[in-house]
């Protein structure tokens, strides 16, 4: 990822910060449709407004070069928040203020430094690269979330070839995701559609947890669809180890500090139950 330059001396990255805002859909007139808003003065850049179907709307994102040490979690500067609110304001009738921003988060794109110091990070290729260092380290860097399997395949193939390792042909491209199925199969599952969208065929098992123990079918945060069953599922089947895994990574509850505060006790309870080995699937 973006930290590769700190691990392998000859890998040079040009990190670029992408910031998103979290707004309440009620502050956008109940907006239910995604928007692409052209960034004033740019020819091919847009701010995306993405309703999540859970009362939240994500607005993003920025593309700002970042120098210096790569932090574990990048800060969100007020300038990014102001920029996104300004672009939003250029297209909507409603006026949104800083106080309407209920959350904000940023990530650093691991862009390969291919252009020297000149040029904008928005113009650097998002393709991944497999790099061989003189000391034998193979690094895969750049790329997209959507191409993660191709990245893994290319990196492993490079390592297998470089060391003449004994391995069969890669089968990544034909291994389905956990829970994947044909749309017709998914449509016939006995589970609510929002669970099917998140879990695929496994939604049935998540749903059953709530049928067996109705308290697990309740939302973790009033007005937000994630249920207690989903937190327990995350501990039992998705490797969640602590409250941050549950609230920031397996679910996105933690993106809104107010919601996170409500959910923390619930997350602690679920973790305690899982460690205590309560029966069930
Ligand atoms: C703002 C932003 C927007 C993006 N938009 C899109 C998009 O729209 N579509 C898309 O497909 N992709 C998008 N991406 C790209 C995508 O998220 C990244 O390219 C992808 O996550 C890179 O995968 P990776 O495995 O190389 O790195 P990462 O996913 O960053 O994984 C690297 C891992 O290494 C761990 N790590 C770091 N140092 C160490 C160490 N010393 N020891 C052990 N572990 C360590 C980190 O904790 C991390 O888990 C976006 C990225 C950002 C930041």
PDB file of C-alpha atoms in Angstrom, residues 32-210:
ATOM      1  CA  UNK A  32     -31.800   9.193  -2.831  1.00  0.00           C
ATOM      2  CA  UNK A  33     -30.019   9.551  -6.170  1.00  0.00           C
ATOM      3  CA  UNK A  34     -26.295   9.695  -6.832  1.00  0.00           C
ATOM      4  CA  UNK A  35     -24.899  12.867  -8.394  1.00  0.00           C
ATOM      5  CA  UNK A  36     -21.774  13.643 -10.435  1.00  0.00           C
ATOM      6  CA  UNK A  37     -20.969  17.328  -9.946  1.00  0.00           C
ATOM      7  CA  UNK A  38     -18.319  18.788 -12.281  1.00  0.00           C
ATOM      8  CA  UNK A  39     -15.554  20.567 -10.360  1.00  0.00           C
ATOM      9  CA  UNK A  40     -15.675  24.212 -11.498  1.00  0.00           C
ATOM     10  CA  UNK A  41     -12.649  25.072 -13.665  1.00  0.00           C
ATOM     11  CA  UNK A  42     -11.704  21.414 -14.327  1.00  0.00           C
ATOM     12  CA  UNK A  43     -12.422  19.530 -17.532  1.00  0.00           C
ATOM     13  CA  UNK A  44     -12.645  15.949 -16.343  1.00  0.00           C
ATOM     14  CA  UNK A  45     -12.994  15.849 -12.560  1.00  0.00           C
ATOM     15  CA  UNK A  46     -16.148  15.382 -10.563  1.00  0.00           C
ATOM     16  CA  UNK A  47     -17.346  15.309  -6.990  1.00  0.00           C
ATOM     17  CA  UNK A  48     -19.559  12.290  -6.400  1.00  0.00           C
ATOM     18  CA  UNK A  49     -22.565  12.449  -4.094  1.00  0.00           C
ATOM     19  CA  UNK A  50     -23.438   8.917  -3.049  1.00  0.00           C
ATOM     20  CA  UNK A  51     -26.528   8.160  -0.914  1.00  0.00           C
ATOM     21  CA  UNK A  52     -25.847   4.966   1.052  1.00  0.00           C
ATOM     22  CA  UNK A  53     -29.455   3.964   1.693  1.00  0.00           C
ATOM     23  CA  UNK A  54     -28.830   4.127   5.455  1.00  0.00           C
ATOM     24  CA  UNK A  55     -29.559   7.807   6.034  1.00  0.00           C
ATOM     25  CA  UNK A  56     -26.004   8.806   5.151  1.00  0.00           C
ATOM     26  CA  UNK A  57     -24.616  10.402   2.005  1.00  0.00           C
ATOM     27  CA  UNK A  58     -20.914  10.304   1.097  1.00  0.00           C
ATOM     28  CA  UNK A  59     -19.494  13.266  -0.795  1.00  0.00           C
ATOM     29  CA  UNK A  60     -16.052  13.008  -2.316  1.00  0.00           C
ATOM     30  CA  UNK A  61     -13.388  13.088  -3.166  1.00  0.00           C
ATOM     31  CA  UNK A  62     -10.311  15.240  -3.231  1.00  0.00           C
ATOM     32  CA  UNK A  63      -7.009  14.484  -4.956  1.00  0.00           C
ATOM     33  CA  UNK A  64      -4.229  16.338  -3.136  1.00  0.00           C
ATOM     34  CA  UNK A  65      -0.517  15.457  -3.158  1.00  0.00           C
ATOM     35  CA  UNK A  66       0.876  14.733   0.315  1.00  0.00           C
ATOM     36  CA  UNK A  67       4.553  15.085   1.226  1.00  0.00           C
ATOM     37  CA  UNK A  68       6.546  13.710   4.127  1.00  0.00           C
ATOM     38  CA  UNK A  69       6.027  10.784   6.485  1.00  0.00           C
ATOM     39  CA  UNK A  70       3.036   8.584   5.648  1.00  0.00           C
ATOM     40  CA  UNK A  71       0.715   8.546   8.681  1.00  0.00           C
ATOM     41  CA  UNK A  72      -1.220   5.453   9.786  1.00  0.00           C
ATOM     42  CA  UNK A  73      -4.460   7.427   9.486  1.00  0.00           C
ATOM     43  CA  UNK A  74      -4.383  10.651   7.482  1.00  0.00           C
ATOM     44  CA  UNK A  75      -5.957  13.787   8.931  1.00  0.00           C
ATOM     45  CA  UNK A  76      -8.724  15.575   7.085  1.00  0.00           C
ATOM     46  CA  UNK A  77      -7.798  19.248   6.660  1.00  0.00           C
ATOM     47  CA  UNK A  78     -10.516  21.886   6.826  1.00  0.00           C
ATOM     48  CA  UNK A  79      -9.503  22.999   3.315  1.00  0.00           C
ATOM     49  CA  UNK A  80     -10.681  19.636   1.907  1.00  0.00           C
ATOM     50  CA  UNK A  81     -13.996  19.948   3.752  1.00  0.00           C
ATOM     51  CA  UNK A  82     -14.495  23.508   2.501  1.00  0.00           C
ATOM     52  CA  UNK A  83     -13.636  22.493  -1.075  1.00  0.00           C
ATOM     53  CA  UNK A  84     -16.176  19.648  -1.132  1.00  0.00           C
ATOM     54  CA  UNK A  85     -18.910  21.810   0.425  1.00  0.00           C
ATOM     55  CA  UNK A  86     -18.209  24.534  -2.164  1.00  0.00           C
ATOM     56  CA  UNK A  87     -18.521  22.106  -5.093  1.00  0.00           C
ATOM     57  CA  UNK A  88     -21.714  20.703  -3.582  1.00  0.00           C
ATOM     58  CA  UNK A  89     -23.040  24.237  -3.169  1.00  0.00           C
ATOM     59  CA  UNK A  90     -22.359  24.938  -6.862  1.00  0.00           C
ATOM     60  CA  UNK A  91     -25.031  22.403  -7.859  1.00  0.00           C
ATOM     61  CA  UNK A  92     -27.659  22.275  -5.096  1.00  0.00           C
ATOM     62  CA  UNK A  93     -30.335  24.684  -3.917  1.00  0.00           C
ATOM     63  CA  UNK A  94     -29.901  23.721  -0.257  1.00  0.00           C
ATOM     64  CA  UNK A  95     -27.063  25.431   1.586  1.00  0.00           C
ATOM     65  CA  UNK A  96     -24.868  23.072   3.565  1.00  0.00           C
ATOM     66  CA  UNK A  97     -22.713  24.353   6.384  1.00  0.00           C
ATOM     67  CA  UNK A  98     -19.721  22.963   8.235  1.00  0.00           C
ATOM     68  CA  UNK A  99     -22.049  21.891  11.048  1.00  0.00           C
ATOM     69  CA  UNK A 100     -23.947  19.621   8.634  1.00  0.00           C
ATOM     70  CA  UNK A 101     -20.812  17.514   8.102  1.00  0.00           C
ATOM     71  CA  UNK A 102     -21.334  14.629  10.548  1.00  0.00           C
ATOM     72  CA  UNK A 103     -18.173  12.783   9.539  1.00  0.00           C
ATOM     73  CA  UNK A 104     -15.126  13.025   7.290  1.00  0.00           C
ATOM     74  CA  UNK A 105     -12.439  10.512   6.354  1.00  0.00           C
ATOM     75  CA  UNK A 106      -9.396  10.401   4.125  1.00  0.00           C
ATOM     76  CA  UNK A 107      -7.128   7.821   2.541  1.00  0.00           C
ATOM     77  CA  UNK A 108      -3.806   8.116   0.744  1.00  0.00           C
ATOM     78  CA  UNK A 109      -3.653   6.673  -2.769  1.00  0.00           C
ATOM     79  CA  UNK A 110      -0.457   4.660  -3.287  1.00  0.00           C
ATOM     80  CA  UNK A 111       0.459   6.287  -6.596  1.00  0.00           C
ATOM     81  CA  UNK A 112       3.780   5.414  -8.198  1.00  0.00           C
ATOM     82  CA  UNK A 113       6.030   8.422  -8.672  1.00  0.00           C
ATOM     83  CA  UNK A 114       6.433   8.331 -12.430  1.00  0.00           C
ATOM     84  CA  UNK A 115       6.518  12.029 -13.275  1.00  0.00           C
ATOM     85  CA  UNK A 116       9.119  13.616 -11.011  1.00  0.00           C
ATOM     86  CA  UNK A 117       7.876  16.511  -8.915  1.00  0.00           C
ATOM     87  CA  UNK A 118       5.901  18.243 -11.659  1.00  0.00           C
ATOM     88  CA  UNK A 119       2.313  17.496 -12.533  1.00  0.00           C
ATOM     89  CA  UNK A 120      -0.836  16.813 -10.558  1.00  0.00           C
ATOM     90  CA  UNK A 121      -1.455  13.568  -8.692  1.00  0.00           C
ATOM     91  CA  UNK A 122      -4.848  13.450 -10.452  1.00  0.00           C
ATOM     92  CA  UNK A 123      -2.940  12.707 -13.678  1.00  0.00           C
ATOM     93  CA  UNK A 124      -0.797   9.830 -12.359  1.00  0.00           C
ATOM     94  CA  UNK A 125      -1.770   6.349 -13.533  1.00  0.00           C
ATOM     95  CA  UNK A 126      -3.928   4.281 -11.159  1.00  0.00           C
ATOM     96  CA  UNK A 127      -2.603   1.053 -12.679  1.00  0.00           C
ATOM     97  CA  UNK A 128      -0.596  -1.273 -10.463  1.00  0.00           C
ATOM     98  CA  UNK A 129       3.030  -2.196 -10.958  1.00  0.00           C
ATOM     99  CA  UNK A 130       5.100  -5.168  -9.839  1.00  0.00           C
ATOM    100  CA  UNK A 131       8.614  -4.029  -8.939  1.00  0.00           C
ATOM    101  CA  UNK A 132      11.756  -6.112  -8.396  1.00  0.00           C
ATOM    102  CA  UNK A 133      14.361  -4.663  -6.035  1.00  0.00           C
ATOM    103  CA  UNK A 134      18.048  -5.600  -6.268  1.00  0.00           C
ATOM    104  CA  UNK A 135      17.829  -7.289  -2.840  1.00  0.00           C
ATOM    105  CA  UNK A 136      15.146  -9.655  -4.175  1.00  0.00           C
ATOM    106  CA  UNK A 137      12.008  -8.053  -2.703  1.00  0.00           C
ATOM    107  CA  UNK A 138       8.967  -8.151  -4.993  1.00  0.00           C
ATOM    108  CA  UNK A 139       6.599  -5.211  -4.421  1.00  0.00           C
ATOM    109  CA  UNK A 140       3.119  -4.710  -5.845  1.00  0.00           C
ATOM    110  CA  UNK A 141       1.930  -1.156  -5.553  1.00  0.00           C
ATOM    111  CA  UNK A 142      -0.594   1.280  -7.001  1.00  0.00           C
ATOM    112  CA  UNK A 143      -3.692  -0.272  -8.475  1.00  0.00           C
ATOM    113  CA  UNK A 144      -7.336  -0.290  -7.537  1.00  0.00           C
ATOM    114  CA  UNK A 145      -9.485  -2.016  -4.979  1.00  0.00           C
ATOM    115  CA  UNK A 146     -11.477  -3.417  -7.892  1.00  0.00           C
ATOM    116  CA  UNK A 147      -8.366  -5.076  -9.354  1.00  0.00           C
ATOM    117  CA  UNK A 148      -7.040  -6.558  -6.112  1.00  0.00           C
ATOM    118  CA  UNK A 149      -7.127 -10.119  -7.393  1.00  0.00           C
ATOM    119  CA  UNK A 150      -5.212  -9.227 -10.529  1.00  0.00           C
ATOM    120  CA  UNK A 151      -2.662  -7.387  -8.357  1.00  0.00           C
ATOM    121  CA  UNK A 152      -2.241 -10.449  -6.130  1.00  0.00           C
ATOM    122  CA  UNK A 153      -1.948 -12.742  -9.135  1.00  0.00           C
ATOM    123  CA  UNK A 154       0.697 -10.600 -10.827  1.00  0.00           C
ATOM    124  CA  UNK A 155       2.712 -10.270  -7.598  1.00  0.00           C
ATOM    125  CA  UNK A 156       2.641 -13.999  -6.862  1.00  0.00           C
ATOM    126  CA  UNK A 157       3.414 -14.948 -10.459  1.00  0.00           C
ATOM    127  CA  UNK A 158       6.413 -12.592 -10.348  1.00  0.00           C
ATOM    128  CA  UNK A 159       7.670 -14.120  -7.086  1.00  0.00           C
ATOM    129  CA  UNK A 160       7.142 -17.679  -8.368  1.00  0.00           C
ATOM    130  CA  UNK A 161       9.045 -16.903 -11.562  1.00  0.00           C
ATOM    131  CA  UNK A 162      11.845 -14.972  -9.839  1.00  0.00           C
ATOM    132  CA  UNK A 163      12.558 -17.835  -7.413  1.00  0.00           C
ATOM    133  CA  UNK A 164      11.620 -20.673  -9.814  1.00  0.00           C
ATOM    134  CA  UNK A 165       9.136 -21.899  -7.191  1.00  0.00           C
ATOM    135  CA  UNK A 166       7.073 -25.011  -7.702  1.00  0.00           C
ATOM    136  CA  UNK A 167       3.476 -23.822  -8.213  1.00  0.00           C
ATOM    137  CA  UNK A 168       0.553 -24.682 -10.444  1.00  0.00           C
ATOM    138  CA  UNK A 169      -1.204 -22.128 -12.635  1.00  0.00           C
ATOM    139  CA  UNK A 170      -3.023 -19.337 -10.791  1.00  0.00           C
ATOM    140  CA  UNK A 171      -6.737 -20.052 -10.250  1.00  0.00           C
ATOM    141  CA  UNK A 172      -7.691 -16.683  -8.732  1.00  0.00           C
ATOM    142  CA  UNK A 173      -9.853 -15.634 -11.678  1.00  0.00           C
ATOM    143  CA  UNK A 174     -12.236 -18.574 -11.258  1.00  0.00           C
ATOM    144  CA  UNK A 175     -12.635 -18.565  -7.448  1.00  0.00           C
ATOM    145  CA  UNK A 176     -15.909 -16.812  -6.532  1.00  0.00           C
ATOM    146  CA  UNK A 177     -16.168 -14.356  -3.652  1.00  0.00           C
ATOM    147  CA  UNK A 178     -17.659 -15.729  -0.430  1.00  0.00           C
ATOM    148  CA  UNK A 179     -21.450 -15.447  -0.781  1.00  0.00           C
ATOM    149  CA  UNK A 180     -21.387 -14.866  -4.541  1.00  0.00           C
ATOM    150  CA  UNK A 181     -24.230 -16.332  -6.623  1.00  0.00           C
ATOM    151  CA  UNK A 182     -26.234 -15.621  -9.761  1.00  0.00           C
ATOM    152  CA  UNK A 183     -28.721 -12.719  -9.434  1.00  0.00           C
ATOM    153  CA  UNK A 184     -31.652 -15.149  -9.692  1.00  0.00           C
ATOM    154  CA  UNK A 185     -30.320 -17.196  -6.779  1.00  0.00           C
ATOM    155  CA  UNK A 186     -29.743 -14.067  -4.699  1.00  0.00           C
ATOM    156  CA  UNK A 187     -33.256 -12.797  -5.450  1.00  0.00           C
ATOM    157  CA  UNK A 188     -34.728 -16.063  -4.132  1.00  0.00           C
ATOM    158  CA  UNK A 189     -32.923 -16.026  -0.772  1.00  0.00           C
ATOM    159  CA  UNK A 190     -34.970 -15.933   2.414  1.00  0.00           C
ATOM    160  CA  UNK A 191     -33.395 -12.760   3.823  1.00  0.00           C
ATOM    161  CA  UNK A 192     -33.983  -8.985   3.622  1.00  0.00           C
ATOM    162  CA  UNK A 193     -32.518  -7.414   0.493  1.00  0.00           C
ATOM    163  CA  UNK A 194     -30.154  -5.090   2.389  1.00  0.00           C
ATOM    164  CA  UNK A 195     -28.521  -8.147   3.981  1.00  0.00           C
ATOM    165  CA  UNK A 196     -28.343  -9.951   0.623  1.00  0.00           C
ATOM    166  CA  UNK A 197     -26.586  -6.919  -0.882  1.00  0.00           C
ATOM    167  CA  UNK A 198     -23.946  -7.060   1.844  1.00  0.00           C
ATOM    168  CA  UNK A 199     -23.546 -10.798   2.426  1.00  0.00           C
ATOM    169  CA  UNK A 200     -24.825 -12.582  -0.686  1.00  0.00           C
ATOM    170  CA  UNK A 201     -25.861 -16.171   0.077  1.00  0.00           C
ATOM    171  CA  UNK A 202     -24.578 -15.813   3.661  1.00  0.00           C
ATOM    172  CA  UNK A 203     -27.374 -13.302   4.344  1.00  0.00           C
ATOM    173  CA  UNK A 204     -29.644 -16.218   5.209  1.00  0.00           C
ATOM    174  CA  UNK A 205     -27.412 -17.234   8.122  1.00  0.00           C
ATOM    175  CA  UNK A 206     -27.077 -13.625   9.343  1.00  0.00           C
ATOM    176  CA  UNK A 207     -30.856 -13.224   9.159  1.00  0.00           C
ATOM    177  CA  UNK A 208     -31.428 -16.502  11.048  1.00  0.00           C
ATOM    178  CA  UNK A 209     -29.341 -15.249  13.961  1.00  0.00           C
ATOM    179  CA  UNK A 210     -31.930 -12.507  14.418  1.00  0.00           C
TER     180      UNK A 210
END
